[in-house]
Amino acid sequence: MLTTPARRRLALGCAVLLLGATAPGIATGSQASGAAVAAPEAPPARGGSPQSTVDRVADFYGTYIDVLFDSGQGRLSHALRNHYLTPELRHSLARWEATHQKDGVLRATGVPTAWKVVYNDSGMGHCWSRVTLTWKVAENHVRHTHLMIQSDIATRLISGLKVEK
């Protein structure tokens, strides 16, 4: 019968053998011929904070674009505007849309194929985020719209929008 130290050595030996048996299988193939094996690339991480004005701009644009893509203008897109935008900006957008016959938030008709939001600057109680919207124009041709978005730091509501040239 095996004593306790002997059992531990036997268990440790089995564990080492098992690890050794699986490691050569992983290291064979392309590595054996000298070529490097690339690890699969992980999808980009997404995250955010409800306390960050830039994250809230990204959340708004991502959700707004999803809603327009899925179901177009409607109750949900208006509810998003009511939740994320100041009343003053909503009124300004309504006037702009009546004049230009385009979506004031996107400054265009249609739905972009991608969006990106980055921090730009802050001061005097405001934070500015730069939004880049990507539009598919043709099979291999895209165009971009660059927006500068102003948010009030105290409320984290989007309070201004202008097109960057």
Short mmCIF file of N, CA and C in Angstrom, two decimals:
data_model
loop_
_atom_site.label_atom_id
_atom_site.label_comp_id
_atom_site.label_asym_id
_atom_site.label_seq_id
_atom_site.Cartn_x
_atom_site.Cartn_y
_atom_site.Cartn_z
N MET A 1 0.84 -1.18 0.00
CA MET A 1 0.00 0.00 0.00
C MET A 1 0.88 1.24 0.00
N LEU A 2 0.47 2.29 -0.76
CA LEU A 2 1.27 3.51 -0.87
C LEU A 2 1.02 4.42 0.31
N THR A 3 2.10 5.03 0.81
CA THR A 3 1.97 5.99 1.90
C THR A 3 1.55 7.33 1.33
N THR A 4 1.18 8.27 2.17
CA THR A 4 0.71 9.59 1.72
C THR A 4 1.76 10.31 0.90
N PRO A 5 3.05 10.40 1.31
CA PRO A 5 4.04 11.07 0.45
C PRO A 5 4.19 10.35 -0.89
N ALA A 6 4.07 9.05 -0.90
CA ALA A 6 4.18 8.32 -2.16
C ALA A 6 3.00 8.62 -3.06
N ARG A 7 1.82 8.74 -2.49
CA ARG A 7 0.63 9.09 -3.28
C ARG A 7 0.79 10.48 -3.90
N ARG A 8 1.33 11.41 -3.13
CA ARG A 8 1.53 12.77 -3.65
C ARG A 8 2.51 12.76 -4.82
N ARG A 9 3.63 12.02 -4.66
CA ARG A 9 4.62 11.94 -5.75
C ARG A 9 3.99 11.30 -6.99
N LEU A 10 3.20 10.26 -6.79
CA LEU A 10 2.55 9.59 -7.91
C LEU A 10 1.57 10.52 -8.61
N ALA A 11 0.77 11.25 -7.84
CA ALA A 11 -0.19 12.21 -8.41
C ALA A 11 0.54 13.31 -9.16
N LEU A 12 1.62 13.82 -8.58
CA LEU A 12 2.40 14.87 -9.23
C LEU A 12 3.03 14.34 -10.52
N GLY A 13 3.54 13.13 -10.48
CA GLY A 13 4.13 12.52 -11.68
C GLY A 13 3.09 12.35 -12.78
N CYS A 14 1.90 11.91 -12.42
CA CYS A 14 0.83 11.75 -13.41
C CYS A 14 0.46 13.09 -14.03
N ALA A 15 0.38 14.13 -13.20
CA ALA A 15 0.03 15.46 -13.70
C ALA A 15 1.10 15.95 -14.67
N VAL A 16 2.37 15.74 -14.33
CA VAL A 16 3.45 16.16 -15.22
C VAL A 16 3.38 15.39 -16.53
N LEU A 17 3.13 14.09 -16.44
CA LEU A 17 3.04 13.29 -17.66
C LEU A 17 1.88 13.75 -18.54
N LEU A 18 0.74 14.05 -17.92
CA LEU A 18 -0.40 14.52 -18.70
C LEU A 18 -0.11 15.85 -19.38
N LEU A 19 0.51 16.76 -18.66
CA LEU A 19 0.86 18.05 -19.26
C LEU A 19 1.89 17.86 -20.37
N GLY A 20 2.85 17.01 -20.14
CA GLY A 20 3.87 16.74 -21.15
C GLY A 20 3.29 16.08 -22.37
N ALA A 21 2.29 15.26 -22.18
CA ALA A 21 1.68 14.57 -23.31
C ALA A 21 0.86 15.52 -24.17
N THR A 22 0.26 16.54 -23.58
CA THR A 22 -0.55 17.47 -24.37
C THR A 22 0.30 18.57 -24.99
N ALA A 23 1.37 18.99 -24.35
CA ALA A 23 2.18 20.08 -24.87
C ALA A 23 2.81 19.77 -26.22
N PRO A 24 3.40 18.57 -26.44
CA PRO A 24 3.98 18.33 -27.77
C PRO A 24 2.93 18.37 -28.87
N GLY A 25 1.71 17.95 -28.59
CA GLY A 25 0.65 17.99 -29.60
C GLY A 25 0.34 19.42 -30.00
N ILE A 26 0.43 20.34 -29.06
CA ILE A 26 0.16 21.74 -29.35
C ILE A 26 1.31 22.35 -30.13
N ALA A 27 2.54 21.91 -29.82
CA ALA A 27 3.71 22.51 -30.42
C ALA A 27 4.06 21.91 -31.78
N THR A 28 3.39 20.90 -32.21
CA THR A 28 3.71 20.30 -33.51
C THR A 28 3.05 21.05 -34.63
N GLY A 29 3.24 20.61 -35.83
CA GLY A 29 2.60 21.25 -36.98
C GLY A 29 3.46 22.36 -37.51
N SER A 30 2.87 23.56 -37.68
CA SER A 30 3.56 24.68 -38.29
C SER A 30 4.79 25.08 -37.49
N GLN A 31 4.70 25.04 -36.16
CA GLN A 31 5.84 25.45 -35.35
C GLN A 31 7.02 24.53 -35.57
N ALA A 32 6.77 23.25 -35.76
CA ALA A 32 7.85 22.30 -35.95
C ALA A 32 8.63 22.62 -37.20
N SER A 33 8.00 23.23 -38.21
CA SER A 33 8.70 23.56 -39.43
C SER A 33 9.34 24.95 -39.37
N GLY A 34 9.20 25.65 -38.23
CA GLY A 34 9.84 26.95 -38.06
C GLY A 34 8.92 28.13 -38.29
N ALA A 35 7.73 27.93 -38.80
CA ALA A 35 6.80 29.03 -39.03
C ALA A 35 6.08 29.38 -37.73
N ALA A 36 5.84 30.65 -37.51
CA ALA A 36 5.14 31.09 -36.31
C ALA A 36 3.64 30.88 -36.48
N VAL A 37 2.99 30.49 -35.42
CA VAL A 37 1.56 30.31 -35.43
C VAL A 37 0.93 31.52 -34.75
N ALA A 38 0.07 32.21 -35.46
CA ALA A 38 -0.58 33.39 -34.89
C ALA A 38 -1.75 32.96 -34.04
N ALA A 39 -1.85 33.57 -32.88
CA ALA A 39 -2.99 33.32 -32.01
C ALA A 39 -4.22 33.98 -32.63
N PRO A 40 -5.38 33.38 -32.47
CA PRO A 40 -6.58 34.01 -33.02
C PRO A 40 -6.78 35.39 -32.37
N GLU A 41 -7.15 36.34 -33.20
CA GLU A 41 -7.33 37.70 -32.71
C GLU A 41 -8.67 37.83 -32.02
N ALA A 42 -8.65 38.40 -30.83
CA ALA A 42 -9.87 38.58 -30.06
C ALA A 42 -10.66 39.76 -30.63
N PRO A 43 -11.99 39.71 -30.57
CA PRO A 43 -12.78 40.84 -31.04
C PRO A 43 -12.49 42.05 -30.15
N PRO A 44 -12.66 43.26 -30.69
CA PRO A 44 -12.38 44.44 -29.88
C PRO A 44 -13.31 44.51 -28.68
N ALA A 45 -12.76 44.93 -27.57
CA ALA A 45 -13.57 45.08 -26.36
C ALA A 45 -14.41 46.34 -26.46
N ARG A 46 -15.59 46.27 -25.92
CA ARG A 46 -16.47 47.43 -25.88
C ARG A 46 -16.85 47.63 -24.42
N GLY A 47 -16.96 48.86 -24.03
CA GLY A 47 -17.30 49.15 -22.65
C GLY A 47 -17.73 50.59 -22.52
N GLY A 48 -17.92 51.01 -21.33
CA GLY A 48 -18.31 52.38 -21.10
C GLY A 48 -18.74 52.61 -19.67
N SER A 49 -19.06 53.85 -19.39
CA SER A 49 -19.50 54.24 -18.06
C SER A 49 -20.64 55.24 -18.19
N PRO A 50 -21.68 55.10 -17.39
CA PRO A 50 -22.78 56.08 -17.46
C PRO A 50 -22.35 57.45 -16.94
N GLN A 51 -21.17 57.54 -16.33
CA GLN A 51 -20.69 58.82 -15.82
C GLN A 51 -19.82 59.57 -16.83
N SER A 52 -19.47 58.92 -17.93
CA SER A 52 -18.62 59.53 -18.94
C SER A 52 -19.47 60.18 -20.03
N THR A 53 -19.23 61.46 -20.28
CA THR A 53 -20.00 62.14 -21.33
C THR A 53 -19.65 61.58 -22.71
N VAL A 54 -18.39 61.21 -22.93
CA VAL A 54 -18.00 60.66 -24.22
C VAL A 54 -18.66 59.29 -24.44
N ASP A 55 -18.69 58.46 -23.40
CA ASP A 55 -19.36 57.16 -23.51
C ASP A 55 -20.84 57.33 -23.79
N ARG A 56 -21.45 58.34 -23.20
CA ARG A 56 -22.87 58.57 -23.44
C ARG A 56 -23.12 59.00 -24.89
N VAL A 57 -22.21 59.79 -25.45
CA VAL A 57 -22.33 60.17 -26.86
C VAL A 57 -22.22 58.91 -27.72
N ALA A 58 -21.24 58.05 -27.40
CA ALA A 58 -21.07 56.80 -28.16
C ALA A 58 -22.30 55.91 -28.00
N ASP A 59 -22.83 55.83 -26.79
CA ASP A 59 -24.03 55.02 -26.57
C ASP A 59 -25.20 55.55 -27.39
N PHE A 60 -25.36 56.88 -27.38
CA PHE A 60 -26.46 57.48 -28.13
C PHE A 60 -26.32 57.19 -29.63
N TYR A 61 -25.17 57.49 -30.19
CA TYR A 61 -25.01 57.30 -31.64
C TYR A 61 -25.12 55.84 -32.02
N GLY A 62 -24.53 54.94 -31.24
CA GLY A 62 -24.64 53.51 -31.54
C GLY A 62 -26.08 53.03 -31.51
N THR A 63 -26.80 53.40 -30.49
CA THR A 63 -28.20 52.97 -30.35
C THR A 63 -29.09 53.64 -31.39
N TYR A 64 -28.89 54.93 -31.60
CA TYR A 64 -29.70 55.67 -32.56
C TYR A 64 -29.54 55.08 -33.97
N ILE A 65 -28.31 54.79 -34.35
CA ILE A 65 -28.05 54.21 -35.67
C ILE A 65 -28.66 52.81 -35.77
N ASP A 66 -28.55 52.01 -34.71
CA ASP A 66 -29.17 50.68 -34.70
C ASP A 66 -30.67 50.78 -34.90
N VAL A 67 -31.30 51.70 -34.20
CA VAL A 67 -32.76 51.86 -34.31
C VAL A 67 -33.15 52.28 -35.72
N LEU A 68 -32.42 53.25 -36.30
CA LEU A 68 -32.73 53.67 -37.66
C LEU A 68 -32.52 52.53 -38.64
N PHE A 69 -31.48 51.76 -38.46
CA PHE A 69 -31.20 50.62 -39.34
C PHE A 69 -32.29 49.57 -39.23
N ASP A 70 -32.74 49.29 -37.99
CA ASP A 70 -33.73 48.24 -37.76
C ASP A 70 -35.14 48.66 -38.15
N SER A 71 -35.53 49.87 -37.76
CA SER A 71 -36.95 50.22 -37.94
C SER A 71 -37.20 51.64 -38.44
N GLY A 72 -36.18 52.42 -38.69
CA GLY A 72 -36.36 53.78 -39.19
C GLY A 72 -36.82 54.74 -38.10
N GLN A 73 -37.16 55.95 -38.52
CA GLN A 73 -37.65 56.96 -37.59
C GLN A 73 -38.96 56.49 -36.97
N GLY A 74 -39.09 56.71 -35.69
CA GLY A 74 -40.32 56.31 -35.02
C GLY A 74 -40.27 56.67 -33.55
N ARG A 75 -41.12 56.03 -32.79
CA ARG A 75 -41.21 56.34 -31.36
C ARG A 75 -39.89 56.11 -30.63
N LEU A 76 -39.20 55.03 -30.97
CA LEU A 76 -37.96 54.72 -30.25
C LEU A 76 -36.86 55.74 -30.56
N SER A 77 -36.72 56.14 -31.82
CA SER A 77 -35.69 57.15 -32.14
C SER A 77 -36.00 58.48 -31.45
N HIS A 78 -37.27 58.83 -31.36
CA HIS A 78 -37.66 60.06 -30.66
C HIS A 78 -37.44 59.93 -29.15
N ALA A 79 -37.69 58.75 -28.61
CA ALA A 79 -37.45 58.53 -27.18
C ALA A 79 -35.96 58.65 -26.88
N LEU A 80 -35.11 58.14 -27.76
CA LEU A 80 -33.66 58.28 -27.57
C LEU A 80 -33.25 59.75 -27.58
N ARG A 81 -33.80 60.51 -28.50
CA ARG A 81 -33.50 61.94 -28.54
C ARG A 81 -33.94 62.62 -27.24
N ASN A 82 -35.13 62.25 -26.75
CA ASN A 82 -35.62 62.86 -25.51
C ASN A 82 -34.73 62.50 -24.32
N HIS A 83 -34.16 61.32 -24.32
CA HIS A 83 -33.33 60.87 -23.20
C HIS A 83 -31.92 61.46 -23.23
N TYR A 84 -31.31 61.55 -24.42
CA TYR A 84 -29.90 61.94 -24.52
C TYR A 84 -29.65 63.40 -24.89
N LEU A 85 -30.63 64.08 -25.45
CA LEU A 85 -30.42 65.45 -25.95
C LEU A 85 -31.15 66.47 -25.08
N THR A 86 -30.56 67.66 -24.97
CA THR A 86 -31.24 68.74 -24.24
C THR A 86 -32.46 69.19 -25.04
N PRO A 87 -33.46 69.74 -24.35
CA PRO A 87 -34.63 70.26 -25.07
C PRO A 87 -34.25 71.32 -26.12
N GLU A 88 -33.28 72.17 -25.80
CA GLU A 88 -32.85 73.21 -26.74
C GLU A 88 -32.28 72.59 -28.02
N LEU A 89 -31.47 71.56 -27.87
CA LEU A 89 -30.91 70.91 -29.05
C LEU A 89 -32.00 70.22 -29.86
N ARG A 90 -32.94 69.59 -29.20
CA ARG A 90 -34.04 68.93 -29.92
C ARG A 90 -34.82 69.95 -30.76
N HIS A 91 -35.09 71.14 -30.21
CA HIS A 91 -35.80 72.18 -30.96
C HIS A 91 -34.95 72.68 -32.12
N SER A 92 -33.66 72.85 -31.90
CA SER A 92 -32.75 73.29 -32.96
C SER A 92 -32.70 72.26 -34.08
N LEU A 93 -32.64 70.97 -33.73
CA LEU A 93 -32.62 69.91 -34.73
C LEU A 93 -33.92 69.88 -35.54
N ALA A 94 -35.04 70.09 -34.87
CA ALA A 94 -36.33 70.09 -35.58
C ALA A 94 -36.37 71.21 -36.61
N ARG A 95 -35.88 72.39 -36.26
CA ARG A 95 -35.84 73.50 -37.22
C ARG A 95 -34.90 73.16 -38.38
N TRP A 96 -33.72 72.61 -38.08
CA TRP A 96 -32.75 72.25 -39.12
C TRP A 96 -33.34 71.20 -40.05
N GLU A 97 -33.99 70.20 -39.49
CA GLU A 97 -34.58 69.12 -40.29
C GLU A 97 -35.70 69.63 -41.20
N ALA A 98 -36.49 70.57 -40.72
CA ALA A 98 -37.56 71.14 -41.54
C ALA A 98 -37.00 71.89 -42.74
N THR A 99 -35.85 72.53 -42.55
CA THR A 99 -35.22 73.27 -43.63
C THR A 99 -34.50 72.37 -44.62
N HIS A 100 -33.78 71.35 -44.11
CA HIS A 100 -32.90 70.54 -44.95
C HIS A 100 -33.47 69.18 -45.37
N GLN A 101 -34.56 68.77 -44.80
CA GLN A 101 -35.18 67.47 -45.12
C GLN A 101 -34.20 66.30 -44.93
N LYS A 102 -33.40 66.37 -43.88
CA LYS A 102 -32.44 65.32 -43.53
C LYS A 102 -32.53 65.09 -42.02
N ASP A 103 -31.96 63.99 -41.56
CA ASP A 103 -31.88 63.71 -40.13
C ASP A 103 -30.84 64.66 -39.52
N GLY A 104 -31.25 65.45 -38.55
CA GLY A 104 -30.36 66.43 -37.95
C GLY A 104 -29.25 65.83 -37.10
N VAL A 105 -29.50 64.70 -36.49
CA VAL A 105 -28.50 64.04 -35.65
C VAL A 105 -27.36 63.51 -36.52
N LEU A 106 -27.70 62.98 -37.70
CA LEU A 106 -26.71 62.41 -38.61
C LEU A 106 -26.26 63.41 -39.67
N ARG A 107 -27.04 64.48 -39.84
CA ARG A 107 -26.81 65.49 -40.87
C ARG A 107 -26.82 64.87 -42.27
N ALA A 108 -27.70 63.90 -42.46
CA ALA A 108 -27.78 63.21 -43.75
C ALA A 108 -29.08 62.43 -43.82
N THR A 109 -29.35 61.88 -45.00
CA THR A 109 -30.44 60.92 -45.14
C THR A 109 -29.82 59.53 -45.15
N GLY A 110 -30.58 58.55 -44.82
CA GLY A 110 -30.07 57.18 -44.78
C GLY A 110 -29.43 56.86 -43.44
N VAL A 111 -28.75 55.71 -43.41
CA VAL A 111 -28.15 55.21 -42.18
C VAL A 111 -26.68 54.89 -42.44
N PRO A 112 -25.78 55.39 -41.60
CA PRO A 112 -24.36 55.07 -41.81
C PRO A 112 -24.08 53.58 -41.55
N THR A 113 -22.99 53.11 -42.13
CA THR A 113 -22.60 51.70 -41.95
C THR A 113 -21.71 51.51 -40.74
N ALA A 114 -21.14 52.59 -40.21
CA ALA A 114 -20.27 52.50 -39.03
C ALA A 114 -20.18 53.87 -38.37
N TRP A 115 -19.75 53.86 -37.12
CA TRP A 115 -19.58 55.10 -36.37
C TRP A 115 -18.41 54.93 -35.42
N LYS A 116 -17.80 56.05 -35.05
CA LYS A 116 -16.70 56.06 -34.09
C LYS A 116 -16.79 57.36 -33.30
N VAL A 117 -16.56 57.28 -31.99
CA VAL A 117 -16.61 58.45 -31.13
C VAL A 117 -15.31 58.52 -30.34
N VAL A 118 -14.67 59.70 -30.32
CA VAL A 118 -13.46 59.91 -29.54
C VAL A 118 -13.58 61.23 -28.78
N TYR A 119 -12.90 61.29 -27.66
CA TYR A 119 -12.82 62.52 -26.87
C TYR A 119 -12.05 63.56 -27.66
N ASN A 120 -12.51 64.82 -27.59
CA ASN A 120 -11.80 65.90 -28.27
C ASN A 120 -11.25 66.92 -27.29
N ASP A 121 -12.10 67.47 -26.42
CA ASP A 121 -11.66 68.54 -25.53
C ASP A 121 -12.73 68.77 -24.47
N SER A 122 -12.37 69.51 -23.43
CA SER A 122 -13.37 69.89 -22.43
C SER A 122 -12.95 71.19 -21.77
N GLY A 123 -13.94 71.90 -21.26
CA GLY A 123 -13.71 73.16 -20.56
C GLY A 123 -15.01 73.92 -20.44
N MET A 124 -15.05 74.83 -19.48
CA MET A 124 -16.21 75.70 -19.27
C MET A 124 -17.50 74.90 -19.10
N GLY A 125 -17.42 73.75 -18.44
CA GLY A 125 -18.61 72.95 -18.17
C GLY A 125 -19.09 72.09 -19.31
N HIS A 126 -18.29 72.00 -20.39
CA HIS A 126 -18.68 71.21 -21.55
C HIS A 126 -17.58 70.22 -21.92
N CYS A 127 -17.99 69.17 -22.60
CA CYS A 127 -17.07 68.19 -23.16
C CYS A 127 -17.39 68.07 -24.64
N TRP A 128 -16.36 68.03 -25.48
CA TRP A 128 -16.57 67.88 -26.92
C TRP A 128 -16.05 66.52 -27.36
N SER A 129 -16.88 65.82 -28.10
CA SER A 129 -16.54 64.52 -28.66
C SER A 129 -16.58 64.64 -30.18
N ARG A 130 -15.68 63.93 -30.83
CA ARG A 130 -15.65 63.91 -32.29
C ARG A 130 -16.29 62.60 -32.75
N VAL A 131 -17.33 62.71 -33.57
CA VAL A 131 -18.03 61.55 -34.10
C VAL A 131 -17.71 61.43 -35.58
N THR A 132 -17.30 60.24 -36.00
CA THR A 132 -17.07 59.96 -37.41
C THR A 132 -18.09 58.93 -37.86
N LEU A 133 -18.89 59.32 -38.84
CA LEU A 133 -19.87 58.42 -39.42
C LEU A 133 -19.36 57.95 -40.77
N THR A 134 -19.46 56.67 -41.03
CA THR A 134 -19.01 56.10 -42.30
C THR A 134 -20.22 55.70 -43.12
N TRP A 135 -20.23 56.12 -44.37
CA TRP A 135 -21.34 55.87 -45.29
C TRP A 135 -20.81 55.08 -46.47
N LYS A 136 -21.49 54.01 -46.83
CA LYS A 136 -21.11 53.25 -48.02
C LYS A 136 -21.76 53.91 -49.23
N VAL A 137 -20.93 54.40 -50.14
CA VAL A 137 -21.41 55.10 -51.32
C VAL A 137 -21.52 54.13 -52.50
N ALA A 138 -20.52 53.31 -52.68
CA ALA A 138 -20.49 52.31 -53.75
C ALA A 138 -19.81 51.06 -53.19
N GLU A 139 -19.69 50.04 -54.01
CA GLU A 139 -19.13 48.77 -53.55
C GLU A 139 -17.81 48.94 -52.79
N ASN A 140 -16.88 49.70 -53.34
CA ASN A 140 -15.58 49.89 -52.70
C ASN A 140 -15.30 51.34 -52.36
N HIS A 141 -16.34 52.11 -52.15
CA HIS A 141 -16.16 53.54 -51.88
C HIS A 141 -17.01 53.95 -50.68
N VAL A 142 -16.37 54.61 -49.72
CA VAL A 142 -17.08 55.12 -48.56
C VAL A 142 -16.78 56.61 -48.42
N ARG A 143 -17.64 57.30 -47.71
CA ARG A 143 -17.40 58.69 -47.36
C ARG A 143 -17.62 58.82 -45.86
N HIS A 144 -17.09 59.87 -45.29
CA HIS A 144 -17.19 60.08 -43.86
C HIS A 144 -17.81 61.44 -43.57
N THR A 145 -18.61 61.48 -42.52
CA THR A 145 -19.12 62.73 -41.98
C THR A 145 -18.48 62.88 -40.60
N HIS A 146 -17.90 64.06 -40.36
CA HIS A 146 -17.27 64.32 -39.07
C HIS A 146 -18.10 65.36 -38.31
N LEU A 147 -18.54 64.98 -37.12
CA LEU A 147 -19.36 65.86 -36.29
C LEU A 147 -18.63 66.19 -35.01
N MET A 148 -18.81 67.41 -34.53
CA MET A 148 -18.30 67.79 -33.22
C MET A 148 -19.53 67.88 -32.31
N ILE A 149 -19.54 67.09 -31.25
CA ILE A 149 -20.69 67.00 -30.36
C ILE A 149 -20.33 67.64 -29.02
N GLN A 150 -21.17 68.55 -28.57
CA GLN A 150 -20.98 69.19 -27.28
C GLN A 150 -21.91 68.56 -26.26
N SER A 151 -21.37 68.23 -25.10
CA SER A 151 -22.17 67.69 -24.00
C SER A 151 -21.98 68.56 -22.77
N ASP A 152 -23.04 68.71 -21.99
CA ASP A 152 -22.95 69.42 -20.72
C ASP A 152 -22.41 68.45 -19.68
N ILE A 153 -21.33 68.80 -19.03
CA ILE A 153 -20.71 67.89 -18.07
C ILE A 153 -21.62 67.63 -16.88
N ALA A 154 -22.33 68.64 -16.41
CA ALA A 154 -23.18 68.47 -15.22
C ALA A 154 -24.31 67.48 -15.46
N THR A 155 -24.94 67.54 -16.63
CA THR A 155 -26.09 66.67 -16.91
C THR A 155 -25.73 65.49 -17.80
N ARG A 156 -24.58 65.57 -18.48
CA ARG A 156 -24.12 64.58 -19.45
C ARG A 156 -25.04 64.49 -20.67
N LEU A 157 -25.89 65.49 -20.86
CA LEU A 157 -26.77 65.54 -22.02
C LEU A 157 -26.06 66.19 -23.20
N ILE A 158 -26.37 65.72 -24.39
CA ILE A 158 -25.81 66.30 -25.60
C ILE A 158 -26.52 67.62 -25.85
N SER A 159 -25.73 68.70 -25.96
CA SER A 159 -26.34 70.03 -26.06
C SER A 159 -25.98 70.78 -27.32
N GLY A 160 -25.10 70.26 -28.14
CA GLY A 160 -24.72 70.94 -29.37
C GLY A 160 -24.16 69.98 -30.38
N LEU A 161 -24.25 70.37 -31.66
CA LEU A 161 -23.79 69.52 -32.76
C LEU A 161 -23.43 70.41 -33.93
N LYS A 162 -22.24 70.17 -34.48
CA LYS A 162 -21.89 70.88 -35.70
C LYS A 162 -21.05 69.96 -36.59
N VAL A 163 -21.14 70.21 -37.89
CA VAL A 163 -20.38 69.43 -38.86
C VAL A 163 -18.97 70.00 -38.92
N GLU A 164 -17.99 69.11 -38.86
CA GLU A 164 -16.59 69.48 -39.00
C GLU A 164 -16.22 69.40 -40.47
N LYS A 165 -15.58 70.38 -40.98
CA LYS A 165 -15.17 70.38 -42.41
C LYS A 165 -13.82 69.73 -42.54
#
